[in-house]
Amino acid sequence: MFEERVVTASRQAQSPLDAPNSTSIITAQDIRLSGLTKIQELLRRLAGVEVTIMTGGDTEVSIRGYNSRVSNKTLVLIDYRSVYVDLLGATFWEALPIDVEQIERIEVVRGPGSALYGANAFAGVINIITRKPGEGGSHVRGGVGSHGGVFGSATVSQRQGDTAYRASAGYTREPKWSRDLGPGRLDTRTLTPDQDTASRNARFDLQATRRLGRDVELSVGGGAAKVFRNMLALGSL
């Protein structure tokens, strides 16, 4: 019988029942059966996780009630590497460089994790673990929404002998629900002329591995992203 193992809670593989913190796991099968296309929407299904959608491109995620306009008490990792913005200590979810189809599982640890992960893990840790190159197959998806919302992505993942690779590219545009400032205002200036777009994310990622021996594997990877995100609204002046 297969038993789920969690690593994030104590940095060693163990059963969720033995983990020192309350832990939940979202598996690849859970993601596929849910039909959801955003990581934030997946987290919204978990007990103790609070997801606040401010605009189409501004989402804040917290654990056990520590949410705010700039949520910096929950640490977010992708493959055990932090993805928060250094200046604010917060995570821009719409700027993450992965799609839900690339995710193997998501481990959510509720409760303080600062002893292992630093100050940002005060409320908990969300670790997004992606599939290895050569796993998950290939896929293409896309869609459009109201107010000019659009998303699309393509992933190719294959294995040839001892070599495996995964290449992915995607684009997302999230619209604002309303303008911060009305049209024709002469007494203010905005930082960007596009007041109808909340965020844009164009990204490319490539990872490759090669098995050199029984217990030796070489892994290389890289990517690029161009992200636009409208500044946080403070209300009309």
mmCIF file of C-alpha atoms in Angstrom:
data_model
loop_
_atom_site.group_PDB
_atom_site.id
_atom_site.type_symbol
_atom_site.label_atom_id
_atom_site.label_comp_id
_atom_site.label_asym_id
_atom_site.label_seq_id
_atom_site.Cartn_x
_atom_site.Cartn_y
_atom_site.Cartn_z
ATOM 1 C CA MET A 1 0.000 0.000 0.000
ATOM 2 C CA PHE A 2 1.406 3.383 -1.002
ATOM 3 C CA GLU A 3 1.913 5.812 1.867
ATOM 4 C CA GLU A 4 2.252 9.536 1.299
ATOM 5 C CA ARG A 5 5.458 11.096 2.566
ATOM 6 C CA VAL A 6 5.987 14.736 3.434
ATOM 7 C CA VAL A 7 9.379 16.462 3.481
ATOM 8 C CA THR A 8 8.684 20.143 4.128
ATOM 9 C CA ALA A 9 7.627 19.866 7.794
ATOM 10 C CA SER A 10 11.012 18.680 9.104
ATOM 11 C CA ARG A 11 13.199 18.500 5.970
ATOM 12 C CA GLN A 12 13.155 14.717 6.062
ATOM 13 C CA ALA A 13 10.722 12.252 4.500
ATOM 14 C CA GLN A 14 8.074 11.088 6.962
ATOM 15 C CA SER A 15 4.414 10.259 7.207
ATOM 16 C CA PRO A 16 2.111 13.289 7.623
ATOM 17 C CA LEU A 17 0.873 11.591 10.813
ATOM 18 C CA ASP A 18 4.388 11.803 12.285
ATOM 19 C CA ALA A 19 5.114 15.370 11.143
ATOM 20 C CA PRO A 20 5.600 17.950 13.932
ATOM 21 C CA ASN A 21 3.117 20.363 12.307
ATOM 22 C CA SER A 22 -0.340 20.032 10.828
ATOM 23 C CA THR A 23 0.305 19.099 7.193
ATOM 24 C CA SER A 24 -1.776 18.713 4.030
ATOM 25 C CA ILE A 25 -0.771 17.355 0.626
ATOM 26 C CA ILE A 26 -2.348 18.211 -2.729
ATOM 27 C CA THR A 27 -1.367 15.492 -5.202
ATOM 28 C CA ALA A 28 -1.173 15.610 -8.997
ATOM 29 C CA GLN A 29 -4.338 13.499 -9.105
ATOM 30 C CA ASP A 30 -6.140 15.994 -6.844
ATOM 31 C CA ILE A 31 -5.135 18.780 -9.230
ATOM 32 C CA ARG A 32 -6.302 16.881 -12.310
ATOM 33 C CA LEU A 33 -9.670 15.954 -10.798
ATOM 34 C CA SER A 34 -10.314 19.492 -9.517
ATOM 35 C CA GLY A 35 -10.185 21.074 -12.977
ATOM 36 C CA LEU A 36 -8.661 24.233 -11.476
ATOM 37 C CA THR A 37 -6.047 26.231 -13.375
ATOM 38 C CA LYS A 38 -4.506 28.388 -10.627
ATOM 39 C CA ILE A 39 -2.418 27.381 -7.641
ATOM 40 C CA GLN A 40 -4.259 29.870 -5.425
ATOM 41 C CA GLU A 41 -7.580 28.186 -6.213
ATOM 42 C CA LEU A 42 -6.149 24.805 -5.205
ATOM 43 C CA LEU A 43 -4.972 26.165 -1.845
ATOM 44 C CA ARG A 44 -8.395 27.652 -1.189
ATOM 45 C CA ARG A 45 -9.759 24.123 -0.704
ATOM 46 C CA LEU A 46 -7.580 23.439 2.342
ATOM 47 C CA ALA A 47 -8.620 24.007 5.943
ATOM 48 C CA GLY A 48 -6.700 26.786 7.660
ATOM 49 C CA VAL A 49 -5.569 28.435 4.406
ATOM 50 C CA GLU A 50 -7.017 31.861 3.662
ATOM 51 C CA VAL A 51 -6.997 33.143 0.069
ATOM 52 C CA THR A 52 -7.970 36.767 -0.551
ATOM 53 C CA ILE A 53 -8.427 37.908 -4.154
ATOM 54 C CA MET A 54 -7.909 41.670 -4.301
ATOM 55 C CA THR A 55 -8.023 42.064 -8.102
ATOM 56 C CA GLY A 56 -7.637 39.756 -11.074
ATOM 57 C CA GLY A 57 -3.864 39.948 -10.660
ATOM 58 C CA ASP A 58 -3.468 40.440 -6.914
ATOM 59 C CA THR A 59 -3.977 37.434 -4.638
ATOM 60 C CA GLU A 60 -2.834 37.090 -1.037
ATOM 61 C CA VAL A 61 -2.484 33.686 0.655
ATOM 62 C CA SER A 62 -1.995 33.156 4.367
ATOM 63 C CA ILE A 63 -2.288 30.407 6.956
ATOM 64 C CA ARG A 64 -4.359 30.568 10.136
ATOM 65 C CA GLY A 65 -5.547 34.144 9.816
ATOM 66 C CA TYR A 66 -2.362 36.134 9.230
ATOM 67 C CA ASN A 67 -3.513 37.630 5.935
ATOM 68 C CA SER A 68 -2.953 41.236 4.878
ATOM 69 C CA ARG A 69 -2.690 43.375 1.750
ATOM 70 C CA VAL A 70 0.940 42.274 1.466
ATOM 71 C CA SER A 71 1.010 38.842 3.081
ATOM 72 C CA ASN A 72 4.551 38.094 4.285
ATOM 73 C CA LYS A 73 4.012 35.610 7.121
ATOM 74 C CA THR A 74 3.693 32.512 4.898
ATOM 75 C CA LEU A 75 6.767 31.252 3.058
ATOM 76 C CA VAL A 76 6.246 29.932 -0.479
ATOM 77 C CA LEU A 77 8.785 27.563 -2.040
ATOM 78 C CA ILE A 78 9.117 26.012 -5.488
ATOM 79 C CA ASP A 79 11.198 22.837 -5.263
ATOM 80 C CA TYR A 80 12.460 23.976 -1.832
ATOM 81 C CA ARG A 81 13.613 27.403 -3.101
ATOM 82 C CA SER A 82 11.917 30.581 -1.899
ATOM 83 C CA VAL A 83 10.081 32.755 -4.430
ATOM 84 C CA TYR A 84 9.122 35.801 -2.361
ATOM 85 C CA VAL A 85 10.017 39.361 -3.383
ATOM 86 C CA ASP A 86 12.904 40.547 -1.205
ATOM 87 C CA LEU A 87 11.709 44.158 -0.948
ATOM 88 C CA LEU A 88 8.295 43.232 0.490
ATOM 89 C CA GLY A 89 8.814 39.686 1.743
ATOM 90 C CA ALA A 90 5.599 38.749 -0.072
ATOM 91 C CA THR A 91 4.786 36.373 -2.929
ATOM 92 C CA PHE A 92 3.352 37.575 -6.234
ATOM 93 C CA TRP A 93 1.289 34.512 -7.123
ATOM 94 C CA GLU A 94 0.455 35.702 -10.622
ATOM 95 C CA ALA A 95 4.192 35.935 -11.404
ATOM 96 C CA LEU A 96 5.107 32.344 -10.498
ATOM 97 C CA PRO A 97 6.947 30.647 -13.402
ATOM 98 C CA ILE A 98 5.001 27.352 -13.393
ATOM 99 C CA ASP A 99 1.599 25.966 -14.410
ATOM 100 C CA VAL A 100 -0.535 23.510 -12.468
ATOM 101 C CA GLU A 101 0.195 20.730 -15.002
ATOM 102 C CA GLN A 102 3.871 20.813 -13.969
ATOM 103 C CA ILE A 103 3.121 20.182 -10.294
ATOM 104 C CA GLU A 104 3.779 16.779 -8.713
ATOM 105 C CA ARG A 105 2.377 17.782 -5.325
ATOM 106 C CA ILE A 106 1.946 20.730 -2.976
ATOM 107 C CA GLU A 107 2.912 20.349 0.682
ATOM 108 C CA VAL A 108 1.261 22.813 3.064
ATOM 109 C CA VAL A 109 2.590 23.049 6.615
ATOM 110 C CA ARG A 110 0.389 24.974 9.041
ATOM 111 C CA GLY A 111 2.136 26.498 12.018
ATOM 112 C CA PRO A 112 5.492 28.169 12.716
ATOM 113 C CA GLY A 113 8.408 26.972 10.600
ATOM 114 C CA SER A 114 10.890 29.776 11.244
ATOM 115 C CA ALA A 115 13.383 27.487 12.990
ATOM 116 C CA LEU A 116 13.915 25.700 9.662
ATOM 117 C CA TYR A 117 13.014 28.326 7.067
ATOM 118 C CA GLY A 118 13.469 31.800 8.578
ATOM 119 C CA ALA A 119 11.186 34.692 9.524
ATOM 120 C CA ASN A 120 8.864 34.447 6.521
ATOM 121 C CA ALA A 121 7.655 31.028 7.703
ATOM 122 C CA PHE A 122 6.047 32.468 10.846
ATOM 123 C CA ALA A 123 2.547 31.218 9.925
ATOM 124 C CA GLY A 124 3.505 28.245 7.766
ATOM 125 C CA VAL A 125 5.148 26.971 4.597
ATOM 126 C CA ILE A 126 3.755 26.158 1.141
ATOM 127 C CA ASN A 127 6.142 24.003 -0.897
ATOM 128 C CA ILE A 128 5.255 23.477 -4.581
ATOM 129 C CA ILE A 129 7.111 20.436 -5.920
ATOM 130 C CA THR A 130 7.278 20.074 -9.700
ATOM 131 C CA ARG A 131 7.521 16.943 -11.818
ATOM 132 C CA LYS A 132 10.962 15.770 -12.846
ATOM 133 C CA PRO A 133 12.047 16.113 -16.479
ATOM 134 C CA GLY A 134 10.681 13.209 -18.492
ATOM 135 C CA GLU A 135 7.567 12.860 -16.311
ATOM 136 C CA GLY A 136 4.028 14.064 -16.932
ATOM 137 C CA GLY A 137 4.084 13.936 -20.729
ATOM 138 C CA SER A 138 3.353 16.896 -22.988
ATOM 139 C CA HIS A 139 0.361 19.211 -23.058
ATOM 140 C CA VAL A 140 -1.030 22.420 -24.519
ATOM 141 C CA ARG A 141 -3.803 24.473 -22.957
ATOM 142 C CA GLY A 142 -5.328 27.919 -23.302
ATOM 143 C CA GLY A 143 -8.369 30.003 -22.545
ATOM 144 C CA VAL A 144 -9.904 33.455 -22.564
ATOM 145 C CA GLY A 145 -12.041 35.321 -20.066
ATOM 146 C CA SER A 146 -13.969 38.512 -19.625
ATOM 147 C CA HIS A 147 -12.322 41.957 -19.787
ATOM 148 C CA GLY A 148 -9.453 40.662 -21.919
ATOM 149 C CA GLY A 149 -8.224 37.909 -19.621
ATOM 150 C CA VAL A 150 -6.191 35.248 -21.415
ATOM 151 C CA PHE A 151 -3.902 32.356 -20.539
ATOM 152 C CA GLY A 152 -1.966 29.748 -22.478
ATOM 153 C CA SER A 153 0.882 27.307 -21.941
ATOM 154 C CA ALA A 154 2.719 24.453 -23.628
ATOM 155 C CA THR A 155 4.972 21.824 -22.064
ATOM 156 C CA VAL A 156 7.103 19.099 -23.637
ATOM 157 C CA SER A 157 8.561 16.479 -21.288
ATOM 158 C CA GLN A 158 10.389 13.433 -22.648
ATOM 159 C CA ARG A 159 13.028 10.856 -21.770
ATOM 160 C CA GLN A 160 15.536 9.322 -24.168
ATOM 161 C CA GLY A 161 17.712 6.716 -22.525
ATOM 162 C CA ASP A 162 19.657 8.298 -19.678
ATOM 163 C CA THR A 163 18.686 11.826 -20.726
ATOM 164 C CA ALA A 164 15.429 13.578 -19.849
ATOM 165 C CA TYR A 165 14.255 17.112 -20.449
ATOM 166 C CA ARG A 166 11.282 19.393 -19.934
ATOM 167 C CA ALA A 167 10.626 22.630 -21.806
ATOM 168 C CA SER A 168 7.683 24.885 -21.076
ATOM 169 C CA ALA A 169 6.409 28.291 -22.115
ATOM 170 C CA GLY A 170 3.369 30.270 -21.086
ATOM 171 C CA TYR A 171 1.600 33.614 -21.129
ATOM 172 C CA THR A 172 -1.032 35.005 -18.773
ATOM 173 C CA ARG A 173 -2.897 38.310 -18.699
ATOM 174 C CA GLU A 174 -5.144 39.098 -15.746
ATOM 175 C CA PRO A 175 -7.533 42.074 -16.011
ATOM 176 C CA LYS A 176 -8.400 44.526 -13.289
ATOM 177 C CA TRP A 177 -11.958 44.492 -12.007
ATOM 178 C CA SER A 178 -12.140 48.279 -11.881
ATOM 179 C CA ARG A 179 -9.882 51.266 -12.467
ATOM 180 C CA ASP A 180 -8.138 52.892 -9.532
ATOM 181 C CA LEU A 181 -8.595 56.295 -11.166
ATOM 182 C CA GLY A 182 -11.333 57.512 -13.446
ATOM 183 C CA PRO A 183 -10.514 58.502 -17.042
ATOM 184 C CA GLY A 184 -9.531 62.085 -17.825
ATOM 185 C CA ARG A 185 -7.975 62.895 -14.443
ATOM 186 C CA LEU A 186 -5.561 65.824 -14.848
ATOM 187 C CA ASP A 187 -4.523 66.126 -11.204
ATOM 188 C CA THR A 188 -2.762 62.745 -10.956
ATOM 189 C CA ARG A 189 -0.293 60.666 -12.930
ATOM 190 C CA THR A 190 -0.137 56.876 -12.947
ATOM 191 C CA LEU A 191 3.011 54.762 -13.086
ATOM 192 C CA THR A 192 1.718 52.871 -16.115
ATOM 193 C CA PRO A 193 -0.619 53.932 -18.923
ATOM 194 C CA ASP A 194 -2.352 50.527 -18.911
ATOM 195 C CA GLN A 195 -4.961 50.814 -16.164
ATOM 196 C CA ASP A 196 -7.000 47.819 -17.358
ATOM 197 C CA THR A 197 -4.341 45.136 -16.821
ATOM 198 C CA ALA A 198 -3.609 43.791 -13.348
ATOM 199 C CA SER A 199 -0.719 41.540 -14.383
ATOM 200 C CA ARG A 200 1.037 39.979 -17.363
ATOM 201 C CA ASN A 201 3.425 37.046 -17.225
ATOM 202 C CA ALA A 202 5.389 35.705 -20.212
ATOM 203 C CA ARG A 203 7.740 32.885 -19.254
ATOM 204 C CA PHE A 204 10.013 30.126 -20.559
ATOM 205 C CA ASP A 205 11.702 27.321 -18.640
ATOM 206 C CA LEU A 206 14.031 24.461 -19.586
ATOM 207 C CA GLN A 207 15.320 21.648 -17.380
ATOM 208 C CA ALA A 208 17.404 18.618 -18.303
ATOM 209 C CA THR A 209 18.920 15.688 -16.433
ATOM 210 C CA ARG A 210 21.369 12.965 -17.395
ATOM 211 C CA ARG A 211 22.127 9.856 -15.387
ATOM 212 C CA LEU A 212 25.906 9.414 -15.131
ATOM 213 C CA GLY A 213 25.904 6.380 -12.885
ATOM 214 C CA ARG A 214 23.837 4.309 -10.517
ATOM 215 C CA ASP A 215 23.687 7.052 -7.885
ATOM 216 C CA VAL A 216 24.942 10.041 -9.885
ATOM 217 C CA GLU A 217 22.757 12.401 -11.891
ATOM 218 C CA LEU A 218 23.615 15.701 -13.551
ATOM 219 C CA SER A 219 20.857 18.316 -13.632
ATOM 220 C CA VAL A 220 20.846 21.703 -15.365
ATOM 221 C CA GLY A 221 18.098 24.221 -15.865
ATOM 222 C CA GLY A 222 17.275 27.808 -16.621
ATOM 223 C CA GLY A 223 14.537 30.114 -17.685
ATOM 224 C CA ALA A 224 13.406 33.646 -18.269
ATOM 225 C CA ALA A 225 10.275 35.607 -17.469
ATOM 226 C CA LYS A 226 8.933 39.049 -18.218
ATOM 227 C CA VAL A 227 6.423 40.074 -15.581
ATOM 228 C CA PHE A 228 4.274 43.188 -15.356
ATOM 229 C CA ARG A 229 2.226 43.861 -12.244
ATOM 230 C CA ASN A 230 0.245 46.990 -11.520
ATOM 231 C CA MET A 231 1.154 48.644 -8.246
ATOM 232 C CA LEU A 232 -1.024 48.095 -5.206
ATOM 233 C CA ALA A 233 -4.030 50.390 -5.209
ATOM 234 C CA LEU A 234 -4.271 52.924 -2.399
ATOM 235 C CA GLY A 235 -7.558 54.428 -3.509
ATOM 236 C CA SER A 236 -8.374 57.466 -5.628
ATOM 237 C CA LEU A 237 -6.592 60.692 -4.741
#
